[in-house]
Coordinates of C-alpha atoms in Angstrom, one line a residue:
Chain A
M5 CA 18.8 -55.9 17.9
A6 CA 20.5 -54.3 14.9
A7 CA 22.4 -57.5 14.2
L8 CA 19.1 -59.5 14.3
L9 CA 17.4 -57.1 11.9
L10 CA 20.4 -57.2 9.5
A11 CA 20.4 -61.0 9.6
L12 CA 16.7 -61.0 8.8
A13 CA 17.4 -59.0 5.6
A14 CA 20.6 -60.8 4.7
V15 CA 19.2 -64.4 4.8
P16 CA 16.7 -63.9 1.8
L17 CA 19.4 -61.9 0.0
I18 CA 21.8 -64.8 0.1
Q19 CA 19.0 -67.2 -1.0
S20 CA 18.0 -64.9 -3.9
F21 CA 21.6 -64.4 -5.0
S22 CA 22.3 -68.2 -5.2
Q23 CA 19.0 -68.8 -7.0
S24 CA 19.6 -66.0 -9.5
Y25 CA 23.2 -67.3 -10.1
E26 CA 22.0 -70.8 -10.7
I27 CA 19.3 -69.7 -13.1
A28 CA 21.7 -67.4 -15.0
T29 CA 24.2 -70.3 -15.3
R30 CA 21.6 -72.7 -16.5
Q31 CA 20.3 -70.1 -19.0
V32 CA 23.7 -69.6 -20.5
E33 CA 24.3 -73.4 -20.8
Q34 CA 20.9 -74.0 -22.4
E35 CA 21.3 -71.1 -24.8
T36 CA 24.7 -72.5 -25.8
I37 CA 23.2 -76.0 -26.3
A38 CA 20.5 -74.6 -28.6
K39 CA 23.0 -72.6 -30.6
V40 CA 25.4 -75.5 -30.9
A41 CA 22.5 -77.8 -32.1
E42 CA 21.3 -75.2 -34.6
A43 CA 24.8 -74.5 -35.9
A44 CA 25.5 -78.3 -36.3
L45 CA 22.2 -78.8 -38.2
N46 CA 22.8 -75.7 -40.4
K47 CA 26.2 -77.0 -41.3
L48 CA 24.9 -80.5 -42.1
M49 CA 22.1 -79.0 -44.3
S50 CA 24.7 -77.1 -46.3
G51 CA 27.2 -79.9 -46.8
R52 CA 27.4 -82.6 -49.4
F53 CA 24.3 -84.8 -49.6
D54 CA 26.4 -87.9 -50.1
D55 CA 28.3 -87.3 -46.8
L56 CA 25.0 -87.7 -45.0
N57 CA 23.5 -90.4 -47.2
A58 CA 26.4 -92.7 -47.7
A59 CA 29.6 -91.8 -45.9
V60 CA 31.6 -94.9 -46.9
V61 CA 34.8 -93.6 -45.5
K62 CA 34.9 -91.3 -42.4
V63 CA 34.1 -87.7 -43.3
A64 CA 35.1 -84.9 -41.0
V65 CA 32.7 -81.9 -41.2
P66 CA 34.5 -78.9 -39.7
F67 CA 32.6 -75.9 -38.3
E68 CA 33.1 -73.2 -35.7
I69 CA 31.0 -71.2 -33.4
Q70 CA 31.5 -67.6 -32.4
T71 CA 31.4 -67.0 -28.7
P72 CA 32.1 -63.8 -26.6
A73 CA 35.5 -65.4 -25.8
G74 CA 36.3 -65.9 -29.4
P75 CA 35.7 -68.6 -32.1
V76 CA 35.5 -72.2 -31.0
S77 CA 36.3 -74.8 -33.6
A78 CA 35.3 -78.5 -33.8
K79 CA 34.4 -81.2 -36.2
I80 CA 31.8 -83.9 -36.6
D81 CA 33.0 -87.2 -37.8
L82 CA 30.4 -88.9 -40.0
L83 CA 30.5 -92.5 -41.0
G84 CA 27.9 -95.0 -42.3
S85 CA 25.1 -95.3 -44.8
P86 CA 23.2 -93.3 -43.7
A87 CA 25.7 -91.5 -41.6
Q88 CA 26.0 -91.5 -37.8
G89 CA 28.5 -89.1 -36.2
T90 CA 29.8 -87.4 -33.1
G91 CA 31.7 -84.3 -32.2
T92 CA 32.6 -82.3 -29.1
F93 CA 32.8 -78.6 -28.5
V94 CA 34.4 -77.1 -25.4
I95 CA 33.0 -73.6 -24.6
S96 CA 34.1 -71.9 -21.4
G97 CA 35.4 -75.1 -20.0
I98 CA 32.1 -77.0 -20.5
P99 CA 32.1 -79.8 -23.1
Y100 CA 29.1 -80.0 -25.4
R101 CA 28.7 -83.4 -27.1
V102 CA 27.1 -83.4 -30.5
Q103 CA 25.5 -86.7 -31.8
V104 CA 24.2 -86.9 -35.3
A105 CA 21.9 -89.6 -36.5
V106 CA 20.8 -89.6 -40.2
A107 CA 18.0 -91.9 -41.4
R108 CA 16.2 -92.3 -44.7
M109 CA 12.7 -91.1 -44.1
F110 CA 11.9 -92.1 -47.6
A111 CA 14.1 -94.4 -49.6
G112 CA 14.3 -93.6 -53.3
H113 CA 13.6 -96.3 -55.9
H114 CA 16.8 -95.2 -57.8
G115 CA 15.2 -96.1 -61.1
V116 CA 14.0 -99.6 -60.1
L117 CA 10.3 -99.2 -60.7
T118 CA 9.0 -102.3 -58.9
P119 CA 6.2 -102.1 -56.3
A120 CA 8.6 -103.1 -53.6
A121 CA 11.1 -100.4 -54.5
T122 CA 8.5 -97.6 -54.8
A123 CA 6.7 -98.6 -51.6
K124 CA 9.1 -96.7 -49.4
A125 CA 9.8 -93.8 -51.9
L126 CA 8.6 -90.3 -51.3
T127 CA 5.4 -90.1 -53.4
F128 CA 4.0 -86.8 -54.5
S129 CA 0.5 -86.2 -55.7
Y130 CA -0.6 -83.6 -58.2
A131 CA -3.2 -82.7 -60.8
A132 CA -1.9 -81.0 -63.8
P133 CA -4.2 -79.4 -66.4
A134 CA -4.0 -80.6 -70.0
N135 CA -1.5 -78.6 -72.0
T136 CA -3.9 -76.9 -74.4
M137 CA -2.5 -73.5 -75.3
G138 CA -5.0 -70.8 -75.9
L139 CA -8.0 -72.8 -74.8
P140 CA -9.6 -72.8 -71.4
P141 CA -8.5 -75.8 -69.3
P142 CA -10.9 -78.7 -68.9
P143 CA -13.1 -78.9 -65.7
P144 CA -11.5 -80.6 -62.7
P145 CA -11.6 -84.3 -63.1
G146 CA -13.2 -85.1 -59.8
L147 CA -10.6 -86.3 -57.3
V148 CA -8.4 -88.0 -59.8
V149 CA -4.8 -87.2 -58.9
A150 CA -1.6 -88.5 -60.4
T151 CA 1.3 -89.6 -58.3
Y152 CA 5.0 -89.6 -58.7
S153 CA 7.5 -91.7 -56.8
C154 CA 10.8 -90.0 -56.3
P155 CA 14.0 -91.7 -57.3
D156 CA 16.2 -90.1 -54.5
D157 CA 16.4 -90.7 -50.8
F158 CA 14.9 -88.1 -48.5
L159 CA 16.8 -87.8 -45.2
R160 CA 15.9 -87.0 -41.7
I161 CA 18.7 -85.5 -39.7
L162 CA 18.6 -85.7 -35.9
V163 CA 21.1 -83.7 -33.8
K164 CA 21.3 -84.4 -30.1
V165 CA 23.4 -82.1 -28.0
T166 CA 24.3 -82.8 -24.3
S167 CA 26.2 -80.5 -22.0
G168 CA 29.1 -81.3 -19.8
R169 CA 27.1 -82.6 -16.8
G170 CA 24.9 -84.5 -19.2
D171 CA 21.7 -83.4 -17.5
R172 CA 20.8 -81.0 -20.2
E173 CA 19.9 -82.3 -23.6
M174 CA 18.4 -80.9 -26.8
R175 CA 17.1 -82.8 -29.8
L176 CA 16.7 -80.9 -33.1
I177 CA 15.4 -82.6 -36.2
T178 CA 14.8 -81.5 -39.8
C179 CA 14.8 -83.0 -43.3
R180 CA 16.9 -82.8 -46.3
G181 CA 16.2 -83.7 -49.9
D182 CA 18.7 -84.4 -52.7
M183 CA 18.5 -81.3 -54.8
R184 CA 21.2 -82.3 -57.3
R185 CA 18.8 -83.6 -59.9
Chain B
M30 CA 18.9 -41.3 29.1
K31 CA 20.4 -38.0 28.0
P32 CA 18.6 -36.3 25.1
F33 CA 21.7 -36.4 22.9
A34 CA 22.2 -40.2 23.3
A35 CA 18.5 -40.9 22.6
A36 CA 18.7 -38.9 19.4
R37 CA 21.8 -40.9 18.4
H38 CA 20.0 -44.1 19.0
G39 CA 17.0 -42.9 17.0
F40 CA 19.2 -41.9 14.1
A41 CA 21.0 -45.3 14.1
L42 CA 17.6 -47.1 14.1
V43 CA 16.2 -45.0 11.2
T44 CA 19.4 -45.6 9.2
L45 CA 19.1 -49.3 9.9
L46 CA 15.5 -49.4 8.9
L47 CA 16.3 -47.6 5.7
F48 CA 19.1 -50.0 4.9
M49 CA 16.8 -52.9 5.5
M50 CA 14.2 -51.5 3.2
V51 CA 16.7 -51.0 0.5
L52 CA 17.9 -54.6 1.0
L53 CA 14.4 -56.1 1.0
T54 CA 13.5 -54.1 -2.2
F55 CA 16.6 -55.5 -3.9
V56 CA 15.8 -59.0 -2.8
G57 CA 12.3 -58.7 -4.1
L58 CA 13.4 -57.4 -7.4
L59 CA 16.0 -60.2 -7.8
H60 CA 13.5 -62.8 -6.7
F61 CA 10.8 -61.8 -9.2
S62 CA 13.3 -61.2 -12.0
S63 CA 14.7 -64.8 -11.5
R64 CA 11.1 -66.2 -11.5
G65 CA 10.4 -64.4 -14.8
Q66 CA 13.5 -66.0 -16.4
K67 CA 12.5 -69.6 -15.6
G68 CA 10.2 -70.1 -18.6
V69 CA 12.7 -68.5 -21.1
H70 CA 14.8 -71.6 -21.6
T71 CA 11.9 -73.8 -22.6
R72 CA 10.6 -71.2 -25.0
L73 CA 14.0 -70.8 -26.6
F74 CA 14.2 -74.6 -27.2
D75 CA 10.7 -74.7 -28.6
Q76 CA 11.3 -71.8 -30.9
T77 CA 14.4 -73.5 -32.3
K78 CA 12.6 -76.7 -32.9
A79 CA 9.7 -74.8 -34.6
L80 CA 12.2 -73.1 -36.9
M81 CA 13.8 -76.4 -37.9
A82 CA 10.3 -77.9 -38.5
A83 CA 9.6 -75.0 -40.8
R84 CA 12.9 -75.7 -42.6
A85 CA 11.9 -79.3 -43.2
A86 CA 8.6 -78.0 -44.8
V87 CA 10.5 -75.7 -47.1
E88 CA 12.8 -78.6 -48.1
L89 CA 9.8 -80.7 -48.9
A90 CA 8.2 -78.0 -51.0
V91 CA 11.4 -77.2 -52.9
Y92 CA 12.0 -80.9 -53.5
K93 CA 8.6 -81.4 -55.0
Y94 CA 9.2 -78.6 -57.4
R95 CA 12.6 -80.1 -58.3
M96 CA 10.8 -83.4 -59.1
L97 CA 7.8 -82.1 -60.9
P98 CA 8.9 -78.7 -62.5
A99 CA 6.8 -79.1 -65.7
E100 CA 3.6 -79.9 -63.7
F101 CA 4.2 -77.0 -61.3
Y102 CA 4.5 -74.6 -64.3
K103 CA 1.3 -75.9 -65.7
V104 CA -0.5 -75.5 -62.4
N105 CA 1.0 -72.1 -61.9
R106 CA 0.0 -70.9 -65.4
L107 CA -3.6 -72.2 -64.8
L108 CA -3.8 -70.4 -61.5
H109 CA -3.0 -67.1 -63.1
A110 CA -5.0 -67.5 -66.2
P111 CA -8.0 -65.1 -66.3
M112 CA -10.4 -67.7 -67.7
T113 CA -9.9 -70.1 -64.8
S114 CA -12.8 -70.5 -62.5
T115 CA -12.5 -70.4 -58.8
A116 CA -13.4 -74.1 -58.5
E117 CA -10.6 -75.1 -60.9
R118 CA -8.2 -72.8 -59.2
D119 CA -9.0 -74.3 -55.8
F120 CA -8.9 -77.9 -57.0
F121 CA -5.5 -77.7 -58.8
S122 CA -4.0 -75.6 -56.0
A123 CA -5.2 -78.0 -53.3
A124 CA -4.0 -81.0 -55.3
W125 CA -0.5 -79.5 -55.3
M126 CA -0.5 -78.4 -51.7
N127 CA -2.1 -81.6 -50.2
D128 CA 1.4 -83.1 -49.8
F129 CA 2.4 -80.3 -47.5
S130 CA -0.3 -80.4 -44.9
G131 CA -0.6 -83.1 -42.3
P132 CA -4.0 -83.5 -40.8
S133 CA -4.1 -86.2 -38.2
A134 CA -7.5 -87.5 -39.3
A135 CA -7.4 -90.1 -42.1
M136 CA -8.0 -88.6 -45.5
P137 CA -10.2 -90.1 -48.2
G138 CA -8.7 -93.2 -49.8
G139 CA -6.3 -93.7 -46.9
F140 CA -4.0 -91.0 -48.3
V141 CA -1.2 -90.2 -45.9
S142 CA 0.7 -87.0 -47.0
P143 CA 4.5 -86.8 -46.9
A144 CA 4.1 -84.0 -44.4
R145 CA 2.2 -86.3 -42.1
V146 CA 4.9 -88.9 -42.3
I147 CA 7.5 -86.3 -41.4
I148 CA 5.5 -84.9 -38.5
D149 CA 5.0 -88.4 -37.0
E150 CA 8.7 -89.2 -37.3
M151 CA 9.7 -85.9 -35.7
R152 CA 7.3 -86.4 -32.8
R153 CA 8.5 -89.9 -32.3
E154 CA 12.2 -88.9 -32.3
T155 CA 11.9 -85.8 -30.1
G156 CA 8.8 -86.5 -28.0
D157 CA 7.6 -82.9 -28.7
P158 CA 4.3 -82.0 -30.3
I159 CA 5.9 -80.7 -33.5
D160 CA 3.8 -79.6 -36.4
L161 CA 4.6 -78.1 -39.8
G162 CA 3.0 -77.0 -43.1
V163 CA 3.3 -74.9 -46.2
D164 CA 1.2 -71.8 -46.6
G165 CA 2.2 -70.8 -50.1
C166 CA 4.3 -72.1 -53.0
E167 CA 4.3 -69.8 -56.0
L168 CA 6.3 -68.8 -58.9
V169 CA 7.7 -65.3 -59.0
T170 CA 8.9 -64.0 -62.4
R171 CA 11.2 -61.0 -62.7
K172 CA 11.5 -59.4 -66.1
E173 CA 14.2 -56.9 -66.7
S174 CA 15.8 -55.7 -69.9
G175 CA 17.4 -58.6 -71.6
Y176 CA 16.5 -61.4 -69.2
V177 CA 13.6 -63.2 -67.5
K178 CA 14.3 -64.9 -64.2
D179 CA 12.1 -67.2 -62.2
F180 CA 12.0 -67.8 -58.5
L181 CA 10.1 -70.2 -56.4
R182 CA 8.7 -68.5 -53.3
V183 CA 7.9 -70.9 -50.4
K184 CA 6.3 -69.8 -47.2
A185 CA 6.3 -72.5 -44.6
W186 CA 5.7 -72.7 -40.9
G187 CA 6.7 -74.9 -38.0
S188 CA 5.4 -75.1 -34.4
C189 CA 6.3 -76.7 -31.2
N190 CA 4.5 -76.4 -27.9
G191 CA 2.6 -73.4 -29.1
E192 CA 5.7 -71.6 -30.4
R193 CA 5.2 -70.9 -34.1
K194 CA 7.9 -69.8 -36.6
T195 CA 7.4 -68.8 -40.2
L196 CA 10.0 -69.2 -42.8
E197 CA 10.0 -67.6 -46.3
Q198 CA 12.5 -68.7 -48.9
L199 CA 13.1 -67.5 -52.4
V200 CA 14.8 -70.1 -54.6
E201 CA 16.2 -69.2 -57.9
V202 CA 15.1 -71.7 -60.6
E203 CA 16.7 -72.1 -64.0
V204 CA 14.2 -71.9 -66.8
T205 CA 14.7 -71.3 -70.5
H206 CA 12.1 -68.9 -71.6
G207 CA 10.9 -68.7 -75.2
P208 CA 11.2 -65.4 -77.1

């Protein structure tokens, strides 16, 4: 009788333990995926613009992640115009594969002011008041707005991170402008 | 059965029942705690995506300033001028900020804002309902003894699956002020 009662209590205990362990493992793995993706994107946002826009020769972007077990170093190899790249982290025995895909969301006209060249350029609109110092500005000119086509490329950076088993994936995306001008 | 033996059996049974109750309480706590953790991963992913969308919005706002600094200063001066009417202020401010909002409905004249193009691209690449925008883009001037320093303050937001993140960035800008 006692053994039966104990078994009744132990069966759900084993089930709960295994479920809890599985969830905790998955949580750690997914948190690591998110952190690796974020770290990779942050590194790419702070690197040289040309390495992303036109990596004519292979560029290795080194970076490291701090883990409870110590720092983990890796590098992302970028090549192409715009750049495509890969890198692999191994954290606690699990490999995390990083894939980088850069694309020109807006292609700059680079000084060639033809309709074809400016068609894909990032175009800003604005309405600036007349520069009349000391006088009140003129009334708003209806909906007349000026536009400006940017000469530089505006990039979209996509980072995809997959974990060791390949069944977990995260896609992070952001944009980067050429701030050198 | 002797009274002593019956008491022993009773004690053993009560101990067993107490032990079972402790076990079942522990199982219950573990079970509900695990269930509570299930949604956390998705939220973490969505929050990170929202943060990166906000970062893209900041990048767009700063880049527009880099491309059109003189126009931004004119607009900014007008917005802070005491003689400016509310209608003028609203118009010039909206004309500058239109590029940073991405309403899905078509705007007059078929205008598609850069923010809308970015949002569409982000949604296409990730499959997530990402959204972004800029709440404020203003010039902050600090005057101390001997120098005047200008900063561009951008307040942007990004969202993904209901998770919203706000990002505020202060960018130092180089301007030569007159005496």
